[in-house]
Amino acid sequence: MSVQPAPRSAGELFRVFSVLALQGFGGVLPIAQRELVERRLWLTREQFVELLSVSQVLPGPNVVNLALMIGDRFFGWRGALAALAGMLAMPLVIVLTLAAVYARFASEPLVAGALRGMGAVAAGLIIAMGLKLMPTLARSPLGRSPSLLVMAATLALVGVLRWPMAYAVLGLGGAAVIAVWWRLGRPE
Amino acid sequence: MSFGSTGDWWALFAHFGAMSMLAIGGAIAVAPEIHRYVVDERHWIDDTQFSAAIALAQAAPGPNLLFVPVIGYAIAGLAGAAVSLLGILLPSSVLVMVVTRWGRRRRESRGVRAFVAGMAPVTIGLLLSTGLVLSLPMARLPAAWLLIAATVLLALRTRLNPVWMIAGGAVAGLAGIV
């Protein structure tokens, strides 16, 4: 039986999470999976999926939850804070530097144009992410059509009518959760 | 556009604190709600600044949630960035640390499965809403719609790294096409 490798210190956790966050253009999750599971072997694929699914159930940004749970697994609170700090520190410095430069030159037509172009692409990337996830609804215990209905109602309320999001999350989400609970409880 | 009273600082922190607890499925899913509050209701920043914050965070390396401190920075400088980041991190992080071990044992339970399956369509609806909220300010620019549609197609059909699409968008903007 081989011993599973583990980080030697909270400092190493910080360094590894810094390095993987800096490689994450347009999403850190795939990089985290490659680095932690395939390269360093700190987690098996099953452990990673398990942590990821718990991180998605809980509120809060997913990658933040994942960093907290992986850090906690090795060094408790210290590890959680080290992993979180690693994930955020360097990218935060970079993005705030960009924001400061942008604020200074925002009135320049060239800068405004470039940001408008980047904004359009950012919108497209987010729409694509939503479309890519839609097929997963077909396997939902809620059922395909009810799931798509809840999704469309959320889009209409929040995206089109601009209602406060709490209504959609608590109302539509709450109703969907109760419906699944009821379906799962029925005898097969 | 006025920000600065003590009440404003508390409102900023409380808003992002609430977003922290509502962000099921990623920080970007609460972007429409942040937009509704800081742009439409409080008028702390405008549409252009909001879209710029998302675009900057997508162009930089690191988690997407960093659009939050960029919005805070646009509202109130470095202190605004710190307060908004702390707000979006603190409540959910404390909850995660408390609930993690409980959740690990219970992930196959009926309650957890119902929660995951019930919230999934809401999360996807919120993602599409974010895309819509970011697209609408550009409604009068046909070239921008073309750029958005091209990005969606590229992201769905190819494995092209998003950083190249962002760079392409910047070039299109610099060239005055968008």
PDB file of N, CA and C in Angstrom, chain B residues 84-144:
ATOM      1  N   SER B  84     -15.683  45.020  -0.326  1.00  0.00           N
ATOM      2  CA  SER B  84     -16.537  44.149  -1.141  1.00  0.00           C
ATOM      3  C   SER B  84     -15.985  42.717  -1.177  1.00  0.00           C
ATOM      4  N   LEU B  85     -14.651  42.565  -1.241  1.00  0.00           N
ATOM      5  CA  LEU B  85     -14.069  41.222  -1.258  1.00  0.00           C
ATOM      6  C   LEU B  85     -14.329  40.505   0.068  1.00  0.00           C
ATOM      7  N   LEU B  86     -14.133  41.243   1.158  1.00  0.00           N
ATOM      8  CA  LEU B  86     -14.397  40.661   2.478  1.00  0.00           C
ATOM      9  C   LEU B  86     -15.865  40.244   2.584  1.00  0.00           C
ATOM     10  N   GLY B  87     -16.760  41.096   2.060  1.00  0.00           N
ATOM     11  CA  GLY B  87     -18.181  40.798   2.114  1.00  0.00           C
ATOM     12  C   GLY B  87     -18.535  39.525   1.369  1.00  0.00           C
ATOM     13  N   ILE B  88     -17.984  39.351   0.148  1.00  0.00           N
ATOM     14  CA  ILE B  88     -18.353  38.183  -0.660  1.00  0.00           C
ATOM     15  C   ILE B  88     -17.697  36.913  -0.115  1.00  0.00           C
ATOM     16  N   LEU B  89     -16.589  37.049   0.656  1.00  0.00           N
ATOM     17  CA  LEU B  89     -15.884  35.862   1.168  1.00  0.00           C
ATOM     18  C   LEU B  89     -16.365  35.411   2.536  1.00  0.00           C
ATOM     19  N   LEU B  90     -16.595  36.375   3.423  1.00  0.00           N
ATOM     20  CA  LEU B  90     -16.703  36.033   4.846  1.00  0.00           C
ATOM     21  C   LEU B  90     -17.884  35.122   5.199  1.00  0.00           C
ATOM     22  N   PRO B  91     -19.140  35.512   4.879  1.00  0.00           N
ATOM     23  CA  PRO B  91     -20.259  34.680   5.355  1.00  0.00           C
ATOM     24  C   PRO B  91     -20.207  33.250   4.827  1.00  0.00           C
ATOM     25  N   SER B  92     -19.973  33.086   3.514  1.00  0.00           N
ATOM     26  CA  SER B  92     -20.000  31.735   2.957  1.00  0.00           C
ATOM     27  C   SER B  92     -18.811  30.922   3.459  1.00  0.00           C
ATOM     28  N   SER B  93     -17.648  31.564   3.655  1.00  0.00           N
ATOM     29  CA  SER B  93     -16.471  30.822   4.112  1.00  0.00           C
ATOM     30  C   SER B  93     -16.673  30.266   5.510  1.00  0.00           C
ATOM     31  N   VAL B  94     -17.251  31.075   6.394  1.00  0.00           N
ATOM     32  CA  VAL B  94     -17.513  30.598   7.749  1.00  0.00           C
ATOM     33  C   VAL B  94     -18.484  29.424   7.691  1.00  0.00           C
ATOM     34  N   LEU B  95     -19.524  29.567   6.874  1.00  0.00           N
ATOM     35  CA  LEU B  95     -20.501  28.488   6.738  1.00  0.00           C
ATOM     36  C   LEU B  95     -19.852  27.218   6.208  1.00  0.00           C
ATOM     37  N   VAL B  96     -19.004  27.368   5.175  1.00  0.00           N
ATOM     38  CA  VAL B  96     -18.341  26.213   4.572  1.00  0.00           C
ATOM     39  C   VAL B  96     -17.510  25.476   5.613  1.00  0.00           C
ATOM     40  N   MET B  97     -16.747  26.237   6.407  1.00  0.00           N
ATOM     41  CA  MET B  97     -15.887  25.593   7.401  1.00  0.00           C
ATOM     42  C   MET B  97     -16.717  24.830   8.443  1.00  0.00           C
ATOM     43  N   VAL B  98     -17.877  25.380   8.755  1.00  0.00           N
ATOM     44  CA  VAL B  98     -18.713  24.734   9.779  1.00  0.00           C
ATOM     45  C   VAL B  98     -19.416  23.493   9.213  1.00  0.00           C
ATOM     46  N   VAL B  99     -19.883  23.600   7.971  1.00  0.00           N
ATOM     47  CA  VAL B  99     -20.763  22.566   7.421  1.00  0.00           C
ATOM     48  C   VAL B  99     -20.021  21.437   6.700  1.00  0.00           C
ATOM     49  N   THR B 100     -18.755  21.673   6.312  1.00  0.00           N
ATOM     50  CA  THR B 100     -18.038  20.738   5.445  1.00  0.00           C
ATOM     51  C   THR B 100     -18.117  19.287   5.913  1.00  0.00           C
ATOM     52  N   ARG B 101     -17.746  19.040   7.159  1.00  0.00           N
ATOM     53  CA  ARG B 101     -17.694  17.637   7.608  1.00  0.00           C
ATOM     54  C   ARG B 101     -19.079  17.016   7.595  1.00  0.00           C
ATOM     55  N   TRP B 102     -20.077  17.809   7.993  1.00  0.00           N
ATOM     56  CA  TRP B 102     -21.465  17.340   7.960  1.00  0.00           C
ATOM     57  C   TRP B 102     -21.847  16.968   6.533  1.00  0.00           C
ATOM     58  N   GLY B 103     -21.510  17.865   5.552  1.00  0.00           N
ATOM     59  CA  GLY B 103     -21.879  17.650   4.157  1.00  0.00           C
ATOM     60  C   GLY B 103     -21.185  16.440   3.563  1.00  0.00           C
ATOM     61  N   ARG B 104     -19.916  16.198   3.942  1.00  0.00           N
ATOM     62  CA  ARG B 104     -19.170  15.047   3.426  1.00  0.00           C
ATOM     63  C   ARG B 104     -19.886  13.740   3.748  1.00  0.00           C
ATOM     64  N   ARG B 105     -20.426  13.639   4.947  1.00  0.00           N
ATOM     65  CA  ARG B 105     -21.099  12.404   5.345  1.00  0.00           C
ATOM     66  C   ARG B 105     -22.458  12.253   4.684  1.00  0.00           C
ATOM     67  N   ARG B 106     -23.091  13.423   4.356  1.00  0.00           N
ATOM     68  CA  ARG B 106     -24.484  13.396   3.950  1.00  0.00           C
ATOM     69  C   ARG B 106     -24.711  13.521   2.451  1.00  0.00           C
ATOM     70  N   ARG B 107     -23.657  13.456   1.637  1.00  0.00           N
ATOM     71  CA  ARG B 107     -23.849  13.862   0.243  1.00  0.00           C
ATOM     72  C   ARG B 107     -24.811  12.964  -0.523  1.00  0.00           C
ATOM     73  N   GLU B 108     -25.033  11.725  -0.072  1.00  0.00           N
ATOM     74  CA  GLU B 108     -25.982  10.854  -0.766  1.00  0.00           C
ATOM     75  C   GLU B 108     -27.399  10.978  -0.184  1.00  0.00           C
ATOM     76  N   SER B 109     -27.574  11.796   0.826  1.00  0.00           N
ATOM     77  CA  SER B 109     -28.879  11.853   1.476  1.00  0.00           C
ATOM     78  C   SER B 109     -29.914  12.535   0.569  1.00  0.00           C
ATOM     79  N   ARG B 110     -31.163  12.260   0.865  1.00  0.00           N
ATOM     80  CA  ARG B 110     -32.256  12.788   0.046  1.00  0.00           C
ATOM     81  C   ARG B 110     -32.240  14.319   0.055  1.00  0.00           C
ATOM     82  N   GLY B 111     -32.013  14.911   1.214  1.00  0.00           N
ATOM     83  CA  GLY B 111     -32.043  16.373   1.320  1.00  0.00           C
ATOM     84  C   GLY B 111     -30.984  17.033   0.469  1.00  0.00           C
ATOM     85  N   VAL B 112     -29.745  16.524   0.538  1.00  0.00           N
ATOM     86  CA  VAL B 112     -28.651  17.124  -0.236  1.00  0.00           C
ATOM     87  C   VAL B 112     -28.889  16.924  -1.723  1.00  0.00           C
ATOM     88  N   ARG B 113     -29.346  15.717  -2.123  1.00  0.00           N
ATOM     89  CA  ARG B 113     -29.613  15.465  -3.551  1.00  0.00           C
ATOM     90  C   ARG B 113     -30.731  16.369  -4.056  1.00  0.00           C
ATOM     91  N   ALA B 114     -31.792  16.548  -3.249  1.00  0.00           N
ATOM     92  CA  ALA B 114     -32.898  17.418  -3.655  1.00  0.00           C
ATOM     93  C   ALA B 114     -32.404  18.852  -3.825  1.00  0.00           C
ATOM     94  N   PHE B 115     -31.522  19.278  -2.913  1.00  0.00           N
ATOM     95  CA  PHE B 115     -31.008  20.641  -2.971  1.00  0.00           C
ATOM     96  C   PHE B 115     -30.193  20.869  -4.239  1.00  0.00           C
ATOM     97  N   VAL B 116     -29.277  19.923  -4.538  1.00  0.00           N
ATOM     98  CA  VAL B 116     -28.422  20.056  -5.725  1.00  0.00           C
ATOM     99  C   VAL B 116     -29.270  20.071  -6.994  1.00  0.00           C
ATOM    100  N   ALA B 117     -30.193  19.092  -7.122  1.00  0.00           N
ATOM    101  CA  ALA B 117     -30.978  18.973  -8.350  1.00  0.00           C
ATOM    102  C   ALA B 117     -31.955  20.140  -8.495  1.00  0.00           C
ATOM    103  N   GLY B 118     -32.492  20.633  -7.390  1.00  0.00           N
ATOM    104  CA  GLY B 118     -33.445  21.731  -7.455  1.00  0.00           C
ATOM    105  C   GLY B 118     -32.788  23.056  -7.800  1.00  0.00           C
ATOM    106  N   MET B 119     -31.572  23.257  -7.317  1.00  0.00           N
ATOM    107  CA  MET B 119     -30.893  24.530  -7.549  1.00  0.00           C
ATOM    108  C   MET B 119     -30.204  24.605  -8.909  1.00  0.00           C
ATOM    109  N   ALA B 120     -29.905  23.428  -9.526  1.00  0.00           N
ATOM    110  CA  ALA B 120     -29.157  23.433 -10.791  1.00  0.00           C
ATOM    111  C   ALA B 120     -29.826  24.287 -11.873  1.00  0.00           C
ATOM    112  N   PRO B 121     -31.151  24.125 -12.135  1.00  0.00           N
ATOM    113  CA  PRO B 121     -31.740  24.952 -13.196  1.00  0.00           C
ATOM    114  C   PRO B 121     -31.750  26.443 -12.852  1.00  0.00           C
ATOM    115  N   VAL B 122     -31.877  26.781 -11.569  1.00  0.00           N
ATOM    116  CA  VAL B 122     -31.825  28.198 -11.168  1.00  0.00           C
ATOM    117  C   VAL B 122     -30.442  28.768 -11.471  1.00  0.00           C
ATOM    118  N   THR B 123     -29.404  27.979 -11.160  1.00  0.00           N
ATOM    119  CA  THR B 123     -28.032  28.420 -11.421  1.00  0.00           C
ATOM    120  C   THR B 123     -27.814  28.707 -12.899  1.00  0.00           C
ATOM    121  N   ILE B 124     -28.304  27.791 -13.763  1.00  0.00           N
ATOM    122  CA  ILE B 124     -28.108  27.974 -15.201  1.00  0.00           C
ATOM    123  C   ILE B 124     -28.909  29.188 -15.689  1.00  0.00           C
ATOM    124  N   GLY B 125     -30.135  29.355 -15.163  1.00  0.00           N
ATOM    125  CA  GLY B 125     -30.921  30.539 -15.507  1.00  0.00           C
ATOM    126  C   GLY B 125     -30.210  31.828 -15.112  1.00  0.00           C
ATOM    127  N   LEU B 126     -29.528  31.801 -13.973  1.00  0.00           N
ATOM    128  CA  LEU B 126     -28.802  32.989 -13.509  1.00  0.00           C
ATOM    129  C   LEU B 126     -27.590  33.280 -14.390  1.00  0.00           C
ATOM    130  N   LEU B 127     -26.912  32.217 -14.846  1.00  0.00           N
ATOM    131  CA  LEU B 127     -25.773  32.418 -15.753  1.00  0.00           C
ATOM    132  C   LEU B 127     -26.237  33.089 -17.041  1.00  0.00           C
ATOM    133  N   LEU B 128     -27.347  32.579 -17.613  1.00  0.00           N
ATOM    134  CA  LEU B 128     -27.857  33.162 -18.855  1.00  0.00           C
ATOM    135  C   LEU B 128     -28.308  34.608 -18.605  1.00  0.00           C
ATOM    136  N   SER B 129     -28.861  34.881 -17.404  1.00  0.00           N
ATOM    137  CA  SER B 129     -29.259  36.250 -17.070  1.00  0.00           C
ATOM    138  C   SER B 129     -28.050  37.177 -17.049  1.00  0.00           C
ATOM    139  N   THR B 130     -26.937  36.675 -16.488  1.00  0.00           N
ATOM    140  CA  THR B 130     -25.706  37.475 -16.458  1.00  0.00           C
ATOM    141  C   THR B 130     -25.292  37.845 -17.874  1.00  0.00           C
ATOM    142  N   GLY B 131     -25.296  36.857 -18.772  1.00  0.00           N
ATOM    143  CA  GLY B 131     -24.953  37.117 -20.168  1.00  0.00           C
ATOM    144  C   GLY B 131     -25.870  38.166 -20.774  1.00  0.00           C
ATOM    145  N   LEU B 132     -27.164  38.074 -20.475  1.00  0.00           N
ATOM    146  CA  LEU B 132     -28.144  39.014 -21.017  1.00  0.00           C
ATOM    147  C   LEU B 132     -27.922  40.434 -20.481  1.00  0.00           C
ATOM    148  N   VAL B 133     -27.718  40.532 -19.155  1.00  0.00           N
ATOM    149  CA  VAL B 133     -27.518  41.847 -18.529  1.00  0.00           C
ATOM    150  C   VAL B 133     -26.277  42.532 -19.105  1.00  0.00           C
ATOM    151  N   LEU B 134     -25.241  41.726 -19.400  1.00  0.00           N
ATOM    152  CA  LEU B 134     -24.014  42.304 -19.956  1.00  0.00           C
ATOM    153  C   LEU B 134     -24.176  42.657 -21.431  1.00  0.00           C
ATOM    154  N   SER B 135     -25.079  41.950 -22.135  1.00  0.00           N
ATOM    155  CA  SER B 135     -25.252  42.182 -23.571  1.00  0.00           C
ATOM    156  C   SER B 135     -26.123  43.399 -23.862  1.00  0.00           C
ATOM    157  N   LEU B 136     -27.156  43.608 -23.025  1.00  0.00           N
ATOM    158  CA  LEU B 136     -28.165  44.621 -23.356  1.00  0.00           C
ATOM    159  C   LEU B 136     -27.629  46.050 -23.506  1.00  0.00           C
ATOM    160  N   PRO B 137     -26.647  46.488 -22.679  1.00  0.00           N
ATOM    161  CA  PRO B 137     -26.145  47.854 -22.891  1.00  0.00           C
ATOM    162  C   PRO B 137     -25.563  48.055 -24.288  1.00  0.00           C
ATOM    163  N   MET B 138     -25.205  46.950 -24.959  1.00  0.00           N
ATOM    164  CA  MET B 138     -24.627  47.072 -26.301  1.00  0.00           C
ATOM    165  C   MET B 138     -25.684  46.839 -27.376  1.00  0.00           C
ATOM    166  N   ALA B 139     -26.967  46.929 -27.003  1.00  0.00           N
ATOM    167  CA  ALA B 139     -28.063  46.554 -27.899  1.00  0.00           C
ATOM    168  C   ALA B 139     -28.055  47.337 -29.213  1.00  0.00           C
ATOM    169  N   ARG B 140     -27.535  48.576 -29.182  1.00  0.00           N
ATOM    170  CA  ARG B 140     -27.587  49.380 -30.399  1.00  0.00           C
ATOM    171  C   ARG B 140     -26.382  49.186 -31.310  1.00  0.00           C
ATOM    172  N   LEU B 141     -25.485  48.264 -30.943  1.00  0.00           N
ATOM    173  CA  LEU B 141     -24.287  48.027 -31.742  1.00  0.00           C
ATOM    174  C   LEU B 141     -24.364  46.651 -32.398  1.00  0.00           C
ATOM    175  N   PRO B 142     -24.765  46.586 -33.696  1.00  0.00           N
ATOM    176  CA  PRO B 142     -24.882  45.280 -34.366  1.00  0.00           C
ATOM    177  C   PRO B 142     -23.570  44.497 -34.313  1.00  0.00           C
ATOM    178  N   ALA B 143     -22.424  45.192 -34.435  1.00  0.00           N
ATOM    179  CA  ALA B 143     -21.131  44.502 -34.430  1.00  0.00           C
ATOM    180  C   ALA B 143     -20.900  43.798 -33.099  1.00  0.00           C
ATOM    181  N   ALA B 144     -21.383  44.402 -32.002  1.00  0.00           N
ATOM    182  CA  ALA B 144     -21.208  43.786 -30.679  1.00  0.00           C
ATOM    183  C   ALA B 144     -22.010  42.492 -30.596  1.00  0.00           C
TER     184      ALA B 144
END
